[in-house]
CSV table of C-alpha atoms and ligand atoms in Angstrom, one decimal:
chain,number,residue,atom,x,y,z
A,1,MET,CA,3.7,-11.0,11.3
A,2,ASN,CA,7.6,-10.9,10.8
A,3,LEU,CA,10.2,-11.8,7.9
A,4,ASN,CA,11.3,-14.7,9.7
A,5,ASP,CA,7.7,-16.0,9.6
A,6,ILE,CA,7.7,-16.7,6.1
A,7,VAL,CA,9.4,-18.7,3.4
A,8,LYS,CA,11.6,-16.8,1.2
A,9,ILE,CA,12.5,-17.2,-2.3
A,10,GLN,CA,16.5,-17.3,-1.0
A,11,ASP,CA,15.1,-20.4,1.1
A,12,MET,CA,14.3,-22.5,-2.2
A,13,ASP,CA,16.3,-24.8,-4.4
A,14,LEU,CA,15.1,-22.6,-7.7
A,15,ASN,CA,18.1,-24.0,-10.1
A,16,ASN,CA,16.8,-24.4,-13.6
A,17,LYS,CA,13.2,-24.9,-12.1
A,18,ASN,CA,10.0,-23.9,-13.8
A,19,VAL,CA,8.8,-21.0,-11.8
A,20,ILE,CA,5.6,-19.2,-11.3
A,21,VAL,CA,5.4,-15.5,-10.0
A,22,ARG,CA,2.2,-13.8,-9.1
A,23,VAL,CA,3.3,-10.2,-9.8
A,24,ASP,CA,1.1,-7.1,-9.8
A,25,TYR,CA,1.1,-5.8,-13.4
A,26,ASN,CA,-1.7,-3.4,-12.6
A,27,VAL,CA,-0.2,-0.5,-14.4
A,28,PRO,CA,-1.9,2.6,-16.4
A,29,LEU,CA,-2.2,1.6,-20.2
A,30,LYS,CA,-2.5,4.7,-22.8
A,31,ASP,CA,-3.3,4.6,-26.3
A,32,GLY,CA,-2.2,0.6,-26.2
A,33,LYS,CA,1.0,1.0,-24.5
A,34,VAL,CA,2.4,1.2,-20.5
A,35,ASP,CA,2.0,4.5,-19.4
A,36,ASN,CA,4.3,4.2,-16.1
A,37,PRO,CA,6.4,0.8,-16.1
A,38,LYS,CA,7.0,1.5,-12.1
A,39,ARG,CA,5.2,-1.7,-11.3
A,40,ILE,CA,7.4,-3.6,-13.9
A,41,ILE,CA,10.7,-1.9,-12.6
A,42,ALA,CA,9.8,-3.0,-8.9
A,43,THR,CA,9.6,-6.8,-9.9
A,44,GLU,CA,13.0,-6.7,-11.5
A,45,LYS,CA,14.8,-8.0,-8.3
A,46,THR,CA,12.8,-10.9,-8.1
A,47,ILE,CA,12.9,-11.9,-11.7
A,48,LYS,CA,16.5,-11.0,-12.3
A,49,TYR,CA,17.3,-13.4,-9.7
A,50,LEU,CA,15.1,-16.2,-11.0
A,51,LEU,CA,16.8,-15.9,-14.3
A,52,GLY,CA,20.3,-16.1,-12.8
A,53,LYS,CA,19.5,-19.6,-11.8
A,54,GLY,CA,18.2,-20.5,-14.9
A,55,CYS,CA,14.5,-20.8,-14.5
A,56,ARG,CA,11.9,-20.6,-16.7
A,57,ILE,CA,9.2,-17.9,-15.3
A,58,VAL,CA,5.9,-17.9,-15.9
A,59,LEU,CA,4.2,-14.5,-14.5
A,60,ILE,CA,0.5,-14.0,-13.6
A,61,SER,CA,-1.1,-11.0,-12.9
A,62,HIS,CA,-4.3,-9.1,-13.1
A,63,LEU,CA,-4.8,-5.6,-14.4
A,64,GLY,CA,-8.0,-3.5,-14.0
A,65,ARG,CA,-11.6,-5.0,-13.1
A,66,PRO,CA,-13.0,-7.0,-16.0
A,67,LYS,CA,-15.2,-8.5,-13.4
A,68,GLY,CA,-14.7,-12.3,-14.6
A,69,LYS,CA,-15.1,-11.7,-18.4
A,70,VAL,CA,-13.1,-11.3,-21.4
A,71,SER,CA,-12.4,-7.6,-22.0
A,72,PRO,CA,-9.6,-6.3,-24.6
A,73,GLU,CA,-8.9,-2.9,-22.8
A,74,PHE,CA,-7.2,-4.9,-19.7
A,75,SER,CA,-5.3,-7.2,-21.7
A,76,LEU,CA,-2.0,-7.8,-20.6
A,77,SER,CA,-0.4,-7.7,-23.7
A,78,PRO,CA,1.4,-4.7,-24.1
A,79,VAL,CA,2.9,-5.4,-20.5
A,80,ALA,CA,4.8,-8.2,-22.4
A,81,VAL,CA,6.4,-5.7,-24.7
A,82,GLU,CA,7.6,-3.6,-21.6
A,83,VAL,CA,8.4,-6.7,-19.6
A,84,GLU,CA,10.8,-7.9,-22.4
A,85,LYS,CA,12.4,-4.6,-22.8
A,86,ILE,CA,13.2,-4.0,-18.9
A,87,MET,CA,14.1,-7.7,-18.1
A,88,GLY,CA,16.0,-7.7,-21.7
A,89,VAL,CA,15.0,-11.6,-22.1
A,90,LYS,CA,12.2,-13.2,-24.6
A,91,VAL,CA,9.0,-12.6,-23.4
A,92,HIS,CA,5.9,-15.2,-24.3
A,93,PHE,CA,2.8,-13.9,-24.3
A,94,ALA,CA,0.0,-16.3,-23.8
A,95,LYS,CA,-4.0,-15.0,-25.2
A,96,ASP,CA,-5.3,-17.1,-21.9
A,97,CYS,CA,-3.8,-17.5,-18.5
A,98,ILE,CA,-5.1,-21.4,-18.6
A,99,GLY,CA,-6.0,-23.7,-21.5
A,100,PRO,CA,-4.6,-24.8,-24.8
A,101,GLU,CA,-3.0,-20.8,-25.4
A,102,ALA,CA,-1.4,-20.8,-22.3
A,103,ASP,CA,0.0,-24.4,-22.7
A,104,LYS,CA,1.4,-23.6,-26.1
A,105,ALA,CA,3.2,-20.5,-25.0
A,106,VAL,CA,4.7,-22.2,-22.1
A,107,ASP,CA,5.7,-25.4,-24.3
A,108,LEU,CA,7.9,-22.8,-26.4
A,109,ALA,CA,9.4,-21.3,-23.5
A,110,LYS,CA,13.1,-22.1,-23.1
A,111,LYS,CA,14.9,-22.3,-19.6
A,112,GLY,CA,15.9,-18.3,-19.3
A,113,GLU,CA,12.6,-16.8,-20.8
A,114,ILE,CA,9.5,-15.7,-19.4
A,115,VAL,CA,6.2,-16.2,-20.4
A,116,LEU,CA,3.5,-13.5,-19.3
A,117,LEU,CA,0.2,-15.1,-19.6
A,118,GLU,CA,-3.2,-13.1,-19.9
A,119,ASN,CA,-5.4,-10.9,-17.3
A,120,LEU,CA,-6.2,-13.8,-14.9
A,121,ARG,CA,-9.3,-11.8,-13.9
A,122,PHE,CA,-10.7,-12.5,-17.2
A,123,HIS,CA,-11.9,-15.9,-15.2
A,124,PRO,CA,-14.4,-15.5,-12.4
A,125,GLU,CA,-12.5,-18.2,-10.5
A,126,GLU,CA,-9.8,-16.1,-10.0
A,127,GLU,CA,-11.5,-13.6,-7.8
A,128,ALA,CA,-13.8,-16.8,-6.5
A,129,ASN,CA,-10.3,-18.6,-5.1
A,130,ASP,CA,-11.5,-21.6,-7.2
A,131,LYS,CA,-9.2,-24.9,-6.6
A,132,ASN,CA,-9.6,-26.1,-9.9
A,133,PHE,CA,-8.8,-22.8,-11.6
A,134,ALA,CA,-5.6,-22.6,-9.3
A,135,GLN,CA,-4.5,-26.1,-10.1
A,136,LYS,CA,-4.9,-25.2,-13.8
A,137,LEU,CA,-2.3,-22.5,-13.4
A,138,ALA,CA,-0.3,-24.5,-10.8
A,139,LYS,CA,0.7,-27.0,-13.5
A,140,TYR,CA,3.1,-24.4,-15.1
A,141,GLY,CA,5.3,-24.6,-12.5
A,142,GLU,CA,7.3,-26.3,-9.9
A,143,ILE,CA,7.5,-23.5,-7.3
A,144,PHE,CA,5.6,-20.6,-6.9
A,145,ILE,CA,6.6,-17.3,-5.7
A,146,GLN,CA,4.5,-14.3,-4.4
A,147,ASP,CA,5.7,-11.2,-5.3
A,148,ALA,CA,2.2,-8.8,-5.5
A,149,PHE,CA,1.8,-7.4,-2.2
A,150,GLY,CA,-1.2,-5.4,-3.5
A,151,THR,CA,-3.3,-8.5,-3.8
A,152,VAL,CA,-2.3,-10.3,-0.4
A,153,HIS,CA,-5.3,-9.0,1.3
A,154,ARG,CA,-7.6,-11.1,-1.0
A,155,ALA,CA,-8.2,-14.7,-0.8
A,156,HIS,CA,-7.9,-15.2,-4.7
A,157,ALA,CA,-6.8,-18.5,-6.8
A,158,SER,CA,-3.7,-16.7,-7.5
A,159,THR,CA,-3.0,-15.6,-4.0
A,160,SER,CA,-4.1,-18.6,-2.0
A,161,ALA,CA,-5.5,-21.3,-3.6
A,162,ILE,CA,-2.6,-22.1,-6.0
A,163,THR,CA,0.0,-22.4,-2.9
A,164,GLN,CA,-1.8,-25.6,-1.9
A,165,PHE,CA,-0.4,-27.2,-5.1
A,166,LEU,CA,3.0,-25.9,-5.2
A,167,PRO,CA,5.6,-24.9,-2.7
A,168,SER,CA,5.6,-21.1,-2.2
A,169,ALA,CA,7.9,-18.5,-1.2
A,170,ALA,CA,8.0,-14.7,-0.9
A,171,GLY,CA,9.7,-12.8,-3.4
A,172,PHE,CA,11.8,-9.6,-2.6
A,173,LEU,CA,8.9,-6.9,-2.8
A,174,ILE,CA,6.7,-9.1,-0.4
A,175,GLN,CA,9.8,-9.6,1.9
A,176,LYS,CA,10.3,-5.6,1.7
A,177,GLU,CA,6.9,-4.9,2.7
A,178,VAL,CA,6.9,-7.6,5.9
A,179,GLU,CA,10.3,-6.5,6.9
A,180,PHE,CA,9.2,-2.8,7.3
A,181,LEU,CA,5.5,-2.8,8.2
A,182,GLY,CA,6.1,-5.8,10.2
A,183,GLY,CA,9.3,-4.2,11.8
A,184,ALA,CA,7.6,-1.2,12.7
A,185,LEU,CA,4.6,-3.1,14.4
A,186,ASN,CA,6.1,-5.8,16.0
A,187,ASP,CA,9.8,-4.7,17.2
A,188,PRO,CA,10.0,-0.8,16.2
A,189,LYS,CA,13.0,1.6,17.0
A,190,ARG,CA,11.6,3.6,19.9
A,191,PRO,CA,10.4,6.2,20.4
A,192,PHE,CA,7.6,4.6,17.7
A,193,ALA,CA,5.1,7.3,16.1
A,194,ALA,CA,2.0,7.2,13.6
A,195,VAL,CA,0.8,9.9,11.8
A,196,ILE,CA,-2.9,9.2,10.6
A,197,GLY,CA,-4.8,11.5,8.5
A,198,GLY,CA,-7.2,11.1,5.9
A,199,ALA,CA,-11.0,12.2,5.6
A,200,LYS,CA,-12.7,10.1,7.9
A,201,VAL,CA,-12.5,8.1,11.7
A,202,SER,CA,-14.9,5.7,10.0
A,203,ASP,CA,-11.7,4.4,7.4
A,204,LYS,CA,-9.2,4.8,10.2
A,205,ILE,CA,-10.8,3.5,13.5
A,206,MET,CA,-9.2,0.1,13.4
A,207,VAL,CA,-5.8,1.4,12.4
A,208,LEU,CA,-5.9,3.8,15.0
A,209,ASN,CA,-7.0,0.9,17.7
A,210,ASN,CA,-4.4,-1.8,16.5
A,211,LEU,CA,-1.7,0.9,16.7
A,212,LEU,CA,-2.5,2.5,20.0
A,213,ASP,CA,-1.0,-1.2,20.9
A,214,LYS,CA,2.1,-0.4,19.6
A,215,VAL,CA,3.0,3.5,19.4
A,216,ASN,CA,4.6,5.9,21.7
A,217,VAL,CA,3.1,9.0,20.0
A,218,LEU,CA,-0.2,9.4,17.8
A,219,VAL,CA,-0.3,12.2,15.6
A,220,ILE,CA,-4.0,12.6,14.0
A,221,GLY,CA,-4.7,15.3,11.5
A,222,GLY,CA,-6.9,15.7,8.5
A,223,GLY,CA,-10.7,15.9,8.3
A,224,MET,CA,-10.9,13.0,10.9
A,225,ALA,CA,-9.2,15.3,13.4
A,226,TYR,CA,-12.4,17.3,13.6
A,227,THR,CA,-14.5,14.7,15.4
A,228,PHE,CA,-11.9,14.1,17.8
A,229,LEU,CA,-11.9,17.8,18.5
A,230,TYR,CA,-15.7,18.0,18.6
A,231,ALA,CA,-15.7,14.8,21.1
A,232,LEU,CA,-13.1,17.1,23.4
A,233,GLY,CA,-15.6,19.9,23.3
A,234,ARG,CA,-13.9,22.3,20.8
A,235,HIS,CA,-16.0,24.4,18.3
A,236,ILE,CA,-15.5,22.9,14.7
A,237,GLY,CA,-17.5,25.3,12.7
A,238,THR,CA,-18.8,23.3,9.7
A,239,SER,CA,-15.7,21.1,9.2
A,240,LEU,CA,-16.2,17.5,8.7
A,241,LEU,CA,-17.8,15.6,11.4
A,242,GLU,CA,-19.3,12.1,12.0
A,243,ASP,CA,-21.7,12.1,14.7
A,244,ASP,CA,-21.8,8.5,14.9
A,245,LYS,CA,-18.1,8.2,15.6
A,246,ILE,CA,-17.8,10.6,18.4
A,247,GLU,CA,-18.2,8.0,21.0
A,248,GLU,CA,-15.3,5.9,19.1
A,249,ALA,CA,-13.2,8.9,19.4
A,250,LYS,CA,-13.7,9.4,22.7
A,251,ALA,CA,-12.7,6.0,23.5
A,252,VAL,CA,-9.7,6.3,21.2
A,253,VAL,CA,-8.7,9.2,23.5
A,254,ALA,CA,-9.4,7.1,26.5
A,255,LYS,CA,-7.1,4.2,25.4
A,256,ALA,CA,-4.2,6.6,24.6
A,257,LEU,CA,-4.3,8.0,28.1
A,258,ALA,CA,-4.7,4.7,29.4
A,259,LYS,CA,-1.7,3.4,27.5
A,260,GLY,CA,0.6,6.5,28.2
A,261,VAL,CA,0.6,7.0,24.1
A,262,LYS,CA,1.0,10.9,23.6
A,263,LEU,CA,-1.9,11.8,21.5
A,264,LEU,CA,-1.4,14.9,19.3
A,265,LEU,CA,-4.4,17.0,17.6
A,266,PRO,CA,-4.1,19.8,15.7
A,267,LEU,CA,-3.6,23.3,17.8
A,268,ASP,CA,-4.6,25.7,14.7
A,269,HIS,CA,-6.2,25.4,11.4
A,270,ILE,CA,-6.2,27.0,7.9
A,271,CYS,CA,-10.1,27.8,7.3
A,272,ALA,CA,-12.2,29.1,4.7
A,273,LYS,CA,-15.8,29.5,4.3
A,274,GLU,CA,-16.2,26.8,1.5
A,275,PHE,CA,-14.5,23.8,0.3
A,276,ALA,CA,-12.5,25.5,-2.5
A,277,ASP,CA,-9.3,26.3,-3.5
A,278,ASN,CA,-8.0,30.1,-3.6
A,279,ILE,CA,-10.4,31.6,-1.5
A,280,PRO,CA,-9.8,33.8,1.4
A,281,ALA,CA,-8.5,31.7,4.1
A,282,ILE,CA,-8.1,32.4,7.9
A,283,THR,CA,-5.6,30.7,10.4
A,284,THR,CA,-7.1,30.1,13.7
A,285,ASP,CA,-5.7,31.5,16.7
A,286,GLY,CA,-6.0,28.0,18.7
A,287,GLN,CA,-8.1,25.1,18.6
A,288,ASP,CA,-11.5,26.5,18.2
A,289,ILE,CA,-13.1,27.2,14.6
A,290,PRO,CA,-15.1,30.2,14.0
A,291,GLU,CA,-19.1,29.4,13.1
A,292,GLY,CA,-19.2,29.2,8.9
A,293,TYR,CA,-15.9,28.3,8.7
A,294,MET,CA,-14.5,24.7,7.9
A,295,GLY,CA,-10.5,23.2,8.9
A,296,LEU,CA,-8.8,22.4,5.8
A,297,ASP,CA,-5.2,22.0,6.7
A,298,ILE,CA,-3.5,22.4,9.8
A,299,GLY,CA,-2.0,25.6,10.6
A,300,PRO,CA,1.6,27.1,11.5
A,301,GLU,CA,1.8,26.1,15.4
A,302,THR,CA,0.6,22.7,14.5
A,303,ILE,CA,3.2,22.2,12.0
A,304,LYS,CA,5.9,23.1,14.4
A,305,LEU,CA,4.6,20.7,17.0
A,306,PHE,CA,4.4,18.1,14.9
A,307,GLU,CA,7.7,18.3,13.8
A,308,ARG,CA,8.8,18.9,17.1
A,309,GLU,CA,7.5,15.7,18.5
A,310,LEU,CA,8.3,13.7,15.4
A,311,SER,CA,12.1,14.6,15.3
A,312,LYS,CA,12.3,12.7,18.9
A,313,CYS,CA,10.9,9.7,17.2
A,314,LYS,CA,13.3,6.7,15.5
A,315,THR,CA,10.5,5.2,13.7
A,316,ILE,CA,7.4,7.0,12.0
A,317,PHE,CA,4.7,5.5,10.1
A,318,TRP,CA,2.5,7.8,8.0
A,319,ASN,CA,-1.1,7.2,6.6
A,320,GLY,CA,-3.1,10.1,5.4
A,321,PRO,CA,-3.1,13.6,4.4
A,322,VAL,CA,-3.5,15.9,7.1
A,323,GLY,CA,-5.5,18.8,5.0
A,324,VAL,CA,-6.7,18.9,1.5
A,325,PHE,CA,-3.6,18.5,-0.2
A,326,GLU,CA,-4.8,18.3,-3.3
A,327,MET,CA,-5.9,21.9,-3.2
A,328,THR,CA,-3.0,24.2,-3.3
A,329,SER,CA,-4.0,26.6,-0.4
A,330,TYR,CA,-4.5,23.6,2.1
A,331,SER,CA,-1.7,21.7,0.7
A,332,LYS,CA,1.4,23.0,3.3
A,333,GLY,CA,0.4,20.9,6.3
A,334,SER,CA,0.9,17.5,4.5
A,335,PHE,CA,3.9,19.0,2.3
A,336,ALA,CA,5.4,19.6,5.5
A,337,ILE,CA,4.9,15.9,7.1
A,338,ALA,CA,6.5,14.9,4.0
A,339,GLU,CA,9.5,17.0,4.1
A,340,VAL,CA,9.9,16.3,7.6
A,341,LEU,CA,9.8,12.6,7.0
A,342,ALA,CA,12.4,13.0,4.1
A,343,LYS,CA,14.9,14.9,6.5
A,344,LEU,CA,14.3,12.5,9.2
A,345,THR,CA,15.2,9.6,7.1
A,346,LYS,CA,18.6,11.0,6.0
A,347,GLU,CA,19.3,11.2,9.9
A,348,GLY,CA,18.4,7.5,10.3
A,349,VAL,CA,15.1,7.3,11.4
A,350,ILE,CA,12.6,4.8,9.9
A,351,THR,CA,10.1,6.0,8.1
A,352,ILE,CA,7.0,3.9,6.4
A,353,ILE,CA,4.4,5.5,4.1
A,354,GLY,CA,1.4,3.0,3.7
A,355,GLY,CA,-1.5,4.3,1.9
A,356,GLY,CA,-2.3,5.8,-1.6
A,357,ASP,CA,-2.9,9.1,-0.7
A,358,SER,CA,0.2,9.8,1.3
A,359,LEU,CA,2.4,8.5,-1.7
A,360,ASN,CA,0.0,11.3,-4.0
A,361,VAL,CA,1.6,13.8,-1.0
A,362,LEU,CA,5.1,12.8,-1.8
A,363,LYS,CA,4.5,13.3,-5.4
A,364,LYS,CA,2.9,16.6,-5.4
A,365,ALA,CA,5.6,17.7,-3.2
A,366,LYS,CA,8.1,16.2,-5.5
A,367,ILE,CA,9.5,14.1,-2.8
A,368,SER,CA,10.8,10.8,-4.3
A,369,ASN,CA,9.6,7.6,-2.7
A,370,GLY,CA,13.1,7.0,-2.2
A,371,SER,CA,13.7,9.9,0.4
A,372,VAL,CA,11.4,7.7,2.9
A,373,SER,CA,12.7,4.2,4.1
A,374,HIS,CA,9.6,2.6,2.7
A,375,ALA,CA,6.9,3.5,0.6
A,376,SER,CA,4.5,0.5,0.7
A,377,THR,CA,2.8,-0.2,-2.6
A,378,GLY,CA,-0.1,-2.2,-1.5
A,379,GLY,CA,-2.9,0.4,-0.3
A,380,GLY,CA,-5.8,-2.0,1.0
A,381,ALA,CA,-3.0,-4.3,1.9
A,382,SER,CA,-0.9,-2.3,3.7
A,383,MET,CA,-3.8,-0.9,5.8
A,384,GLU,CA,-5.2,-4.3,6.4
A,385,PHE,CA,-1.7,-5.4,7.6
A,386,VAL,CA,-1.7,-2.1,9.9
A,387,GLU,CA,-4.9,-3.0,11.1
A,388,GLY,CA,-3.7,-6.5,12.4
A,389,LYS,CA,-6.0,-8.2,9.9
A,390,GLU,CA,-4.7,-11.8,8.8
A,391,LEU,CA,-3.8,-11.4,5.1
A,392,PRO,CA,-4.7,-14.8,3.3
A,393,GLY,CA,-1.7,-14.3,0.4
A,394,LEU,CA,0.9,-13.6,3.6
A,395,THR,CA,-0.7,-16.8,5.6
A,396,ALA,CA,0.1,-18.8,2.5
A,397,LEU,CA,3.5,-18.3,2.8
A,398,LEU,CA,4.1,-18.9,6.4
A,399,LYS,CA,6.5,-21.3,7.6
A,400,LYS,CA,4.9,-24.8,8.4
B,1,LIG,P1,-7.8,9.1,2.9
B,1,LIG,O1,-8.0,8.4,1.6
B,1,LIG,O2,-8.2,8.6,3.9
B,1,LIG,O3,-6.3,8.9,3.3
B,1,LIG,O4,-8.1,10.7,3.0
B,1,LIG,C1,-7.5,11.3,2.0
B,1,LIG,C2,-8.6,12.4,1.7
B,1,LIG,O5,-8.7,13.3,2.8
B,1,LIG,C3,-7.9,13.3,0.8
B,1,LIG,O6,-8.5,13.6,-0.3
B,1,LIG,C4,-8.1,14.8,1.4
B,1,LIG,O7,-8.5,16.0,0.5
B,1,LIG,C5,-8.6,14.6,2.7
B,1,LIG,N1,-8.8,15.5,3.8
B,1,LIG,C6,-7.7,16.0,4.3
B,1,LIG,N2,-8.0,16.8,5.1
B,1,LIG,C7,-9.5,17.1,5.2
B,1,LIG,C8,-10.3,18.0,5.7
B,1,LIG,N3,-9.5,18.8,6.6
B,1,LIG,N4,-11.1,18.1,5.5
B,1,LIG,C9,-11.9,17.6,4.3
B,1,LIG,N5,-11.2,16.7,4.0
B,1,LIG,C10,-9.6,16.3,3.9
């Protein structure tokens, strides 16, 4: 899917309209207050655009996992206070997302004001993609804007069914995701490399298979690399091994060879006898790992190789740490990937990070998300996008 395939907020006649916006305000709360407003700030562009058109905006979101029941700890009420601060206009909070409470709040709001409806997931109908529920939400607007990328891989009432009742379009956050993820997968500047790490082959096998059809270079690191090295006949000591994925790893290697994709695996490793920080660690001299040791990070020769190969590329997609970055002793490899991406971004390379744990690497390495071209906000959604799966919330925005 490309940016040109979907209807955009800029395509709609929005002047003085009542607009519903699906946002992702699933923010951390602490002592009844928003602890980190990043996700609210991220919606500023879309909301200010609509305010500039004189719209009345009804915001809908989920928060946490209340599992279809009213749970005060998952109330969006503290979020309303923060939205008012950030957007600088009156925000009316409705204690329910449908019914008399919602009707009242929406009726009170004037053009140029915002209503935030209570957590959608207090109603089981939201996650059931219930049509009647979606219709009740839809009556609060004339146009629907989707701007919650993190939920578009789910067919819920606020991502899918609601689009049957209202003309629908993508907000600016969704557009940026589709521009970068879709751009990289469908029309990348080449050479195009993907760096895939993380613990398990099983979690990433679909990503690997889809990327093999797209990339010129595939870099594999992290715990999952050991199943590949084992499949290629290396000694891996007590490193992570998924016995039932050895054949699939072999198939990935064969596919890379058949497609002319340069497949890079670690050349050396940082190893220890236990899965623990600050214990004696060794650096291997080559790909084999001695008996009784486990690989916990890529070694210095691998860092050099990965940096050298990535420096030749024009587009780089990264998902998953190449070592146990949570422990200081094994964070060097993942930090090196983050640093090389930040450096290459400055040189004009398109760098895209998709998936939660790589964002945590950036944070730990004190590299801002703005240092790469695009840091995807939707963990599961960006993974499914890269796996080539259909995302119901985006399909709903396709031009007819
Ligand atoms: P994922 O969520 O699939 O991206 O996996 C991230 C997790 O993989 C992190 O918690 C890392 O600690 C873990 N990981 C990375 N490298 C290794 C390794 N060599 N051995 C064990 N776990 C690893």
